[in-house]
Short mmCIF file of C-alpha atoms in Angstrom, two decimals:
data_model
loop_
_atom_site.label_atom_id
_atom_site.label_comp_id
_atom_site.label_asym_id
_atom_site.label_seq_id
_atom_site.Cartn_x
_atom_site.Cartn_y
_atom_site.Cartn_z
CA UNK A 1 1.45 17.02 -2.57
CA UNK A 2 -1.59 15.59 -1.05
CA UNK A 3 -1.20 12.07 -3.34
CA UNK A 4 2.39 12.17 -1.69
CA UNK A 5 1.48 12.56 2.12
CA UNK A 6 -0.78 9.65 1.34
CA UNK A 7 1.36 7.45 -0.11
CA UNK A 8 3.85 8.09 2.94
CA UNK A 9 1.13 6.51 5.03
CA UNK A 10 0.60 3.53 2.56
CA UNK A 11 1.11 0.05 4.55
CA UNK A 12 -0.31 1.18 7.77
CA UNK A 13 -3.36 -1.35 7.01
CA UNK A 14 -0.89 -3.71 6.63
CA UNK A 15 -1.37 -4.31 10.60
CA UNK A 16 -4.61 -6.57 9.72
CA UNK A 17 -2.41 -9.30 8.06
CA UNK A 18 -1.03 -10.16 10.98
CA UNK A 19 -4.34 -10.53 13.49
CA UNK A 20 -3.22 -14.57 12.98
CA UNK A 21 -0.29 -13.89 14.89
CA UNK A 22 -1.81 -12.07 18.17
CA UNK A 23 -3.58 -13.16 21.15
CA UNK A 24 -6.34 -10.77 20.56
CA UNK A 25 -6.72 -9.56 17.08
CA UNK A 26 -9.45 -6.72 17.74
CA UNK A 27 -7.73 -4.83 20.73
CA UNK A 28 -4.03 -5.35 19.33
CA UNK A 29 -4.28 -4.86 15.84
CA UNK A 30 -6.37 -1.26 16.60
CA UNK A 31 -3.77 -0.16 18.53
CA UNK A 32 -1.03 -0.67 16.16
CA UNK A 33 -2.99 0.72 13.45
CA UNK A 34 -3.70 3.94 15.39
CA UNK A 35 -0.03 4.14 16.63
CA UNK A 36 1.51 3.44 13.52
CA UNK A 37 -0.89 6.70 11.96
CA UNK A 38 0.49 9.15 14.81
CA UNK A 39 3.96 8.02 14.28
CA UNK A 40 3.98 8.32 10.47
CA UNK A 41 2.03 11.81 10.77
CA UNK A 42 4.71 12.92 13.66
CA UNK A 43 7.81 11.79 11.78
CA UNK A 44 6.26 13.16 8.34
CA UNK A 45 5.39 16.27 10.02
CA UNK A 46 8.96 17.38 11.74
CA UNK A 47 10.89 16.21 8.43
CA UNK A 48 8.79 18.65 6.50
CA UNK A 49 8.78 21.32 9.55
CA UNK A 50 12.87 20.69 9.16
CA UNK A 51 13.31 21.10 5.39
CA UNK A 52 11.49 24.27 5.32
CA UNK A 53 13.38 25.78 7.91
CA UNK A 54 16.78 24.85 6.17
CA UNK A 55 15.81 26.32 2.34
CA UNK A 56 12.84 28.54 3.54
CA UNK A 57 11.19 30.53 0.53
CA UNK A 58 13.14 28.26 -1.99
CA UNK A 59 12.71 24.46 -0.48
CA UNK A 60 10.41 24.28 -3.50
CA UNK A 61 12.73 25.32 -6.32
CA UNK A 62 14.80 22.77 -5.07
CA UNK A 63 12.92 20.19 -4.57
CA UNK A 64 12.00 20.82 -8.20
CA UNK A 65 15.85 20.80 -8.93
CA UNK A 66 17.32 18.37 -6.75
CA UNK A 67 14.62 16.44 -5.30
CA UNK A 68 17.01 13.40 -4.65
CA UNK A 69 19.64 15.88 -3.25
CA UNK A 70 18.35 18.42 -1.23
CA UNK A 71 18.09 16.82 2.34
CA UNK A 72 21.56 15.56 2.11
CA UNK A 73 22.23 19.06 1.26
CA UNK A 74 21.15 20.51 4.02
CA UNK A 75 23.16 18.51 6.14
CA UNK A 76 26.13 19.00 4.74
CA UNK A 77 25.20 23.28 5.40
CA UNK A 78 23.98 23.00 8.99
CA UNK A 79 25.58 19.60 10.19
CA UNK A 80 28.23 18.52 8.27
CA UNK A 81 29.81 16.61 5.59
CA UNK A 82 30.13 13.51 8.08
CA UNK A 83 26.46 13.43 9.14
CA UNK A 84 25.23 14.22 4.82
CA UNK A 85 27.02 10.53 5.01
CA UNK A 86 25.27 9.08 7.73
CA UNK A 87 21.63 10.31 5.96
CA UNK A 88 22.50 8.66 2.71
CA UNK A 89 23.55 5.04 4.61
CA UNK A 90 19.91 5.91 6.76
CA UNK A 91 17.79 6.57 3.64
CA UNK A 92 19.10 3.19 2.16
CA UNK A 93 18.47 1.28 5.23
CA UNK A 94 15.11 2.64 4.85
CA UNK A 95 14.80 2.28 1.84
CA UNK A 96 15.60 -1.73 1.94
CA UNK A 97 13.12 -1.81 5.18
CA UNK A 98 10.49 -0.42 2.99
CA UNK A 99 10.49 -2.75 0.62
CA UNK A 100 11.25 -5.72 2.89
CA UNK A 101 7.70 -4.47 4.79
CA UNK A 102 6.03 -4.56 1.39
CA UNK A 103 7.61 -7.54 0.20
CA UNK A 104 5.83 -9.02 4.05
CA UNK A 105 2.49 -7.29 2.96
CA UNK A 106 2.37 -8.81 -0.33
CA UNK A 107 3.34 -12.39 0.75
CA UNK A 108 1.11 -12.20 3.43
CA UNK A 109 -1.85 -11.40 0.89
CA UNK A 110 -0.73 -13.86 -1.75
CA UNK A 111 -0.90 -16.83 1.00
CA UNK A 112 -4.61 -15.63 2.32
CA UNK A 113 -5.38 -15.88 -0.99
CA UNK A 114 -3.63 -19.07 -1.62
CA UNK A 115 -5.67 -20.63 1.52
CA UNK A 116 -9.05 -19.10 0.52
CA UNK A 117 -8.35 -20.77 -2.94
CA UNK A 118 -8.90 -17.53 -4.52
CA UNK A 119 -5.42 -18.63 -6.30
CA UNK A 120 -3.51 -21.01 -6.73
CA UNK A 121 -3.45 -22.88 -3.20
CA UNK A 122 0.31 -23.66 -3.94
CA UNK A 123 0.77 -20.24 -2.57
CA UNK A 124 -0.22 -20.89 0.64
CA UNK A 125 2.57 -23.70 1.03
CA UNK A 126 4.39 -23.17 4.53
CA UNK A 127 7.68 -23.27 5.65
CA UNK A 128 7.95 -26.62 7.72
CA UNK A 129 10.81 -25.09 10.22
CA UNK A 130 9.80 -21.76 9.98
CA UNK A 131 6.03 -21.31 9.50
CA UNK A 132 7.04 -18.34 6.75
CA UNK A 133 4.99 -18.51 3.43
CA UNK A 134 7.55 -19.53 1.26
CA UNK A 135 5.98 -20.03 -2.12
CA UNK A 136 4.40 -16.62 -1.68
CA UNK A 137 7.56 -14.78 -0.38
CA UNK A 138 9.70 -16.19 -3.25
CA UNK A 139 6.85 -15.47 -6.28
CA UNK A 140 7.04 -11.89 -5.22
CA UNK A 141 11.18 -11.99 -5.03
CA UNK A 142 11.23 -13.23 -8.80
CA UNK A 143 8.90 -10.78 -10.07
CA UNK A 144 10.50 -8.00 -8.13
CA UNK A 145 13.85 -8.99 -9.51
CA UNK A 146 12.40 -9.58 -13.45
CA UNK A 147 11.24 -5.46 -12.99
CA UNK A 148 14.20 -4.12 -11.98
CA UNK A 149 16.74 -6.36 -14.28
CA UNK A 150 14.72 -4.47 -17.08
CA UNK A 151 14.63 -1.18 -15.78
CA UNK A 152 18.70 -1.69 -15.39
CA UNK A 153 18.23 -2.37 -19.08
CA UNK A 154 16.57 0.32 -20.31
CA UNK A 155 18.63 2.50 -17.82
CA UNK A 156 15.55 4.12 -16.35
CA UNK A 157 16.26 6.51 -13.10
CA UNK A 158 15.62 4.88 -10.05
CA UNK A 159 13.97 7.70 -8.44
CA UNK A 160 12.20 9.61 -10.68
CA UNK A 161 11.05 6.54 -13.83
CA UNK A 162 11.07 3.46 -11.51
CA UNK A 163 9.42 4.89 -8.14
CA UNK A 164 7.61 7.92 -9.16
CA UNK A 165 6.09 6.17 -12.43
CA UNK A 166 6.29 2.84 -10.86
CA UNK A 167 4.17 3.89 -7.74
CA UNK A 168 1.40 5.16 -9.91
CA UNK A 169 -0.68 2.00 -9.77
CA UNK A 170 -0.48 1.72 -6.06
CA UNK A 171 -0.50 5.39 -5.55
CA UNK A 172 -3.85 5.44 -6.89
CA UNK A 173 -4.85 1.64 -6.16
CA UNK A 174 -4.74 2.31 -2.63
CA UNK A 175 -7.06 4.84 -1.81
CA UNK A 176 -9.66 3.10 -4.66
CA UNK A 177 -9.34 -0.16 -2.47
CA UNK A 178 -10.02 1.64 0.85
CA UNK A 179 -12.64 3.49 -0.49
CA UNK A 180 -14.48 0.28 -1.79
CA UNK A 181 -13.21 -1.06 1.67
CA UNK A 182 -15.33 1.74 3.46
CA UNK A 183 -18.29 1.21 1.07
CA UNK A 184 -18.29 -2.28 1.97
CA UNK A 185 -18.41 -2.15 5.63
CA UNK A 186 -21.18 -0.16 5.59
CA UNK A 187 -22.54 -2.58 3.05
CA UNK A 188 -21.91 -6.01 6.04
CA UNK A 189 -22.49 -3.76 9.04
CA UNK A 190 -25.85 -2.79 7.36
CA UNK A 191 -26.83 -6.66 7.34
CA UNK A 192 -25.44 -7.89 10.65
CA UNK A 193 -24.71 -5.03 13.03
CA UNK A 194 -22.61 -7.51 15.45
CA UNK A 195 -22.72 -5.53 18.14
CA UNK A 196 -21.00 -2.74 16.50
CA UNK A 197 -22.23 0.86 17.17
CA UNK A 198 -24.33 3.08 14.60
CA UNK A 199 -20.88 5.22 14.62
CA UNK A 200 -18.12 2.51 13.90
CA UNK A 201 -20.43 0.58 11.71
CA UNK A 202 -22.25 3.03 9.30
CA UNK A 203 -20.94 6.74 9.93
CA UNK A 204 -17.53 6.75 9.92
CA UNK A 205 -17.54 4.67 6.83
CA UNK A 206 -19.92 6.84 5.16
CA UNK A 207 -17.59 9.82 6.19
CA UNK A 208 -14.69 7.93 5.12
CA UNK A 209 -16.15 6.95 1.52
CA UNK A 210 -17.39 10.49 1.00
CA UNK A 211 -13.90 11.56 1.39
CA UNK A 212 -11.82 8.94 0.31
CA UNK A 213 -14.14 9.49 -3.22
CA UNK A 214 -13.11 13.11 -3.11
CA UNK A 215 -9.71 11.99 -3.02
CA UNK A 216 -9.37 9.45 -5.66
CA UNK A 217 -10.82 12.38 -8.00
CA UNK A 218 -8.49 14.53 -7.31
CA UNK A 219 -5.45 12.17 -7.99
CA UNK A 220 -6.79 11.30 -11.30
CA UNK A 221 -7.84 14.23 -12.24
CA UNK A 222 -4.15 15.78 -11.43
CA UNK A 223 -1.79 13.24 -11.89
CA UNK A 224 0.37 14.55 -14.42
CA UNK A 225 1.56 16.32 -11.76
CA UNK A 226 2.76 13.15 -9.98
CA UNK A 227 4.27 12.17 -12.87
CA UNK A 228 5.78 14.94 -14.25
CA UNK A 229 4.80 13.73 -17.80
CA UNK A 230 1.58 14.03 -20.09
CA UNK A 231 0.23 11.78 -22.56
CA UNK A 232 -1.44 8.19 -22.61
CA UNK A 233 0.93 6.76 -19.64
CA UNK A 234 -1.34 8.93 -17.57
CA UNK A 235 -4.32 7.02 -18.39
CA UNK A 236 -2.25 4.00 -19.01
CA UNK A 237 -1.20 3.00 -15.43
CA UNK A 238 -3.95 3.31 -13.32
CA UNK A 239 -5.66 1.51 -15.68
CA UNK A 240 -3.28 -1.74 -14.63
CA UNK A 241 -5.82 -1.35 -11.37
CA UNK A 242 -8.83 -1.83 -13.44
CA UNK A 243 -7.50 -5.07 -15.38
CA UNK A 244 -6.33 -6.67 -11.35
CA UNK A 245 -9.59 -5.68 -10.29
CA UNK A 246 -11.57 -7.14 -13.69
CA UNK A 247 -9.49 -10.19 -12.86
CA UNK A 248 -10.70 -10.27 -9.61
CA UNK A 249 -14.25 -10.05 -10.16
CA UNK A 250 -14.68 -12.59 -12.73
CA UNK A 251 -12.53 -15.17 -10.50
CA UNK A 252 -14.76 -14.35 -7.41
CA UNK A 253 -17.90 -14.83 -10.06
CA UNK A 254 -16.89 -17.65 -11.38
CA UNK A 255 -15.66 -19.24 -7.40
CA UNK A 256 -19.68 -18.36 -6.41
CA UNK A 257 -21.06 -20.60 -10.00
CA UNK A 258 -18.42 -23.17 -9.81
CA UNK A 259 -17.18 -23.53 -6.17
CA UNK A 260 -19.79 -22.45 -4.19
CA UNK A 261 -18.22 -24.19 -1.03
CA UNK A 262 -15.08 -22.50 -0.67
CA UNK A 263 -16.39 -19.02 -2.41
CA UNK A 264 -18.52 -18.73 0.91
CA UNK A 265 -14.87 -19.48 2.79
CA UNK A 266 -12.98 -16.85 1.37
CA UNK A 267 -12.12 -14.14 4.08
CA UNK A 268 -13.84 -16.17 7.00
CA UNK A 269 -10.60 -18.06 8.32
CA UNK A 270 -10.50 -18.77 11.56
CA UNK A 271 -13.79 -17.58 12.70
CA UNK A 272 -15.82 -20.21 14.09
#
């Protein structure tokens, strides 16, 4: 349950991507980080408040039944048929807005990377009429599109084998990276304070490690019960996070011997 309330919140870092796009990146892209948390935890918070109070003592036997079914359910007990309707048109709107934020995310990071020449530069190629990362945007769209085509194949569930099994890697993948994250700002803040106070630049990431570390053990230690299966694939797909962030590594290694120039660029653009 906990490995699901934190994936609901995956994306709200996403606000960092955009600090190109604001006047003042510090100030705005804290407050939309912090605003987009207390939304997500508010709108989590009343859905859950509202399911429990439809199916009390057995919202968990069916969830464990009907987990695609049960909030549409409920509406069609205490609202109506009509409004069970309007849920399932909502929850694919949101569904497509999800993924169209993600799809943004992962453009987003593909063209940074692009312009550091951590890959391929072609991936930072621009848009001349609209400024969108275009090279980037339409990578992702093909490899999206090659992972469902064979899932439709294989005639794997949606919900349950492409999401649930799907979102393993980033399920686990995303508290890893913030922990490192935290590690790491200790890690610069310790060098070059910047101004930054003893609180924002060592203890709060030290309290944030320390837990996010706690964490991550937990969801390996437990995630067949994520998955709902046992065996290798367990072991299998977080591992996909270890091979990205091998890859990673030795590129950045081999950048410092070979490149030294524009290894020391990489994640400095635009300061001056």
């Amino acid at each position: 349950m906990l490995l699901f309330v934190f994936a609901a919140f995956a994306g709200f870092e996403a606000t960092a991507l955009f600090r190109e796009d604001v006047r003042d990146p510090v100030a705005t892209v804290r407050k939309a980080t912090f605003s987009s948390i207390v939304l997500i935890a508010v709108f989590q918070a009343f859905v859950t408040w509202a399911i429990v109070q439809g199916y009390g003592s057995s919202a968990v036997a069916v969830a464990n039944e009907k987990p695609t079914e049960m909030f549409t359910m409920a509406a069609s007990q205490y609202v109506g048929v009509g409004f069970a309707d309007v849920i399932t048109l909502l929850v694919v709107g949101s569904w497509f807005a999800s993924i169209l934020a993600f799809h943004n995310a992962t453009a987003r990071y593909l063209y940074a990377l692009g312009r550091d020449r951590a890959i391929n530069p072609v991936f930072a190629k621009k848009s001349k009429e609209s400024g969108s990362a275009w090279v980037a945007s339409l990578a992702h769209t093909l490899f999206s599109a090659i992972v469902l085509l064979y899932c439709m194949w294989q005639g794997l569930d949606p919900y349950l084998d492409l999401f649930i099994v799907g979102s393993v890697p980033v399920a686990v993948s995303i508290p890893a990276m913030e922990l490192l994250t935290a590690i790491s700002i200790i890690a610069f803040f310790w060098r070059d304070s910047r101004g930054v106070s003893w609180w924002e630049g060592k203890v709060a990431p030290a309290i944030s490690a320390v837990a996010l570390a706690v964490f991550v053990y937990f969801v390996l230690s437990n995630l067949p019960m994520f998955t709902g299966r046992e065996g290798a694939i367990n072991w299998i797909l977080p591992s996909i996070n270890l091979v990205a962030l091998a890859l990673g590594i030795s590129r950045a290694l081999w950048m410092r011997r070979h490149r030294p120039a524009e290894y020391q660029l990489i994640g400095h653009w635009g300061e001056k």
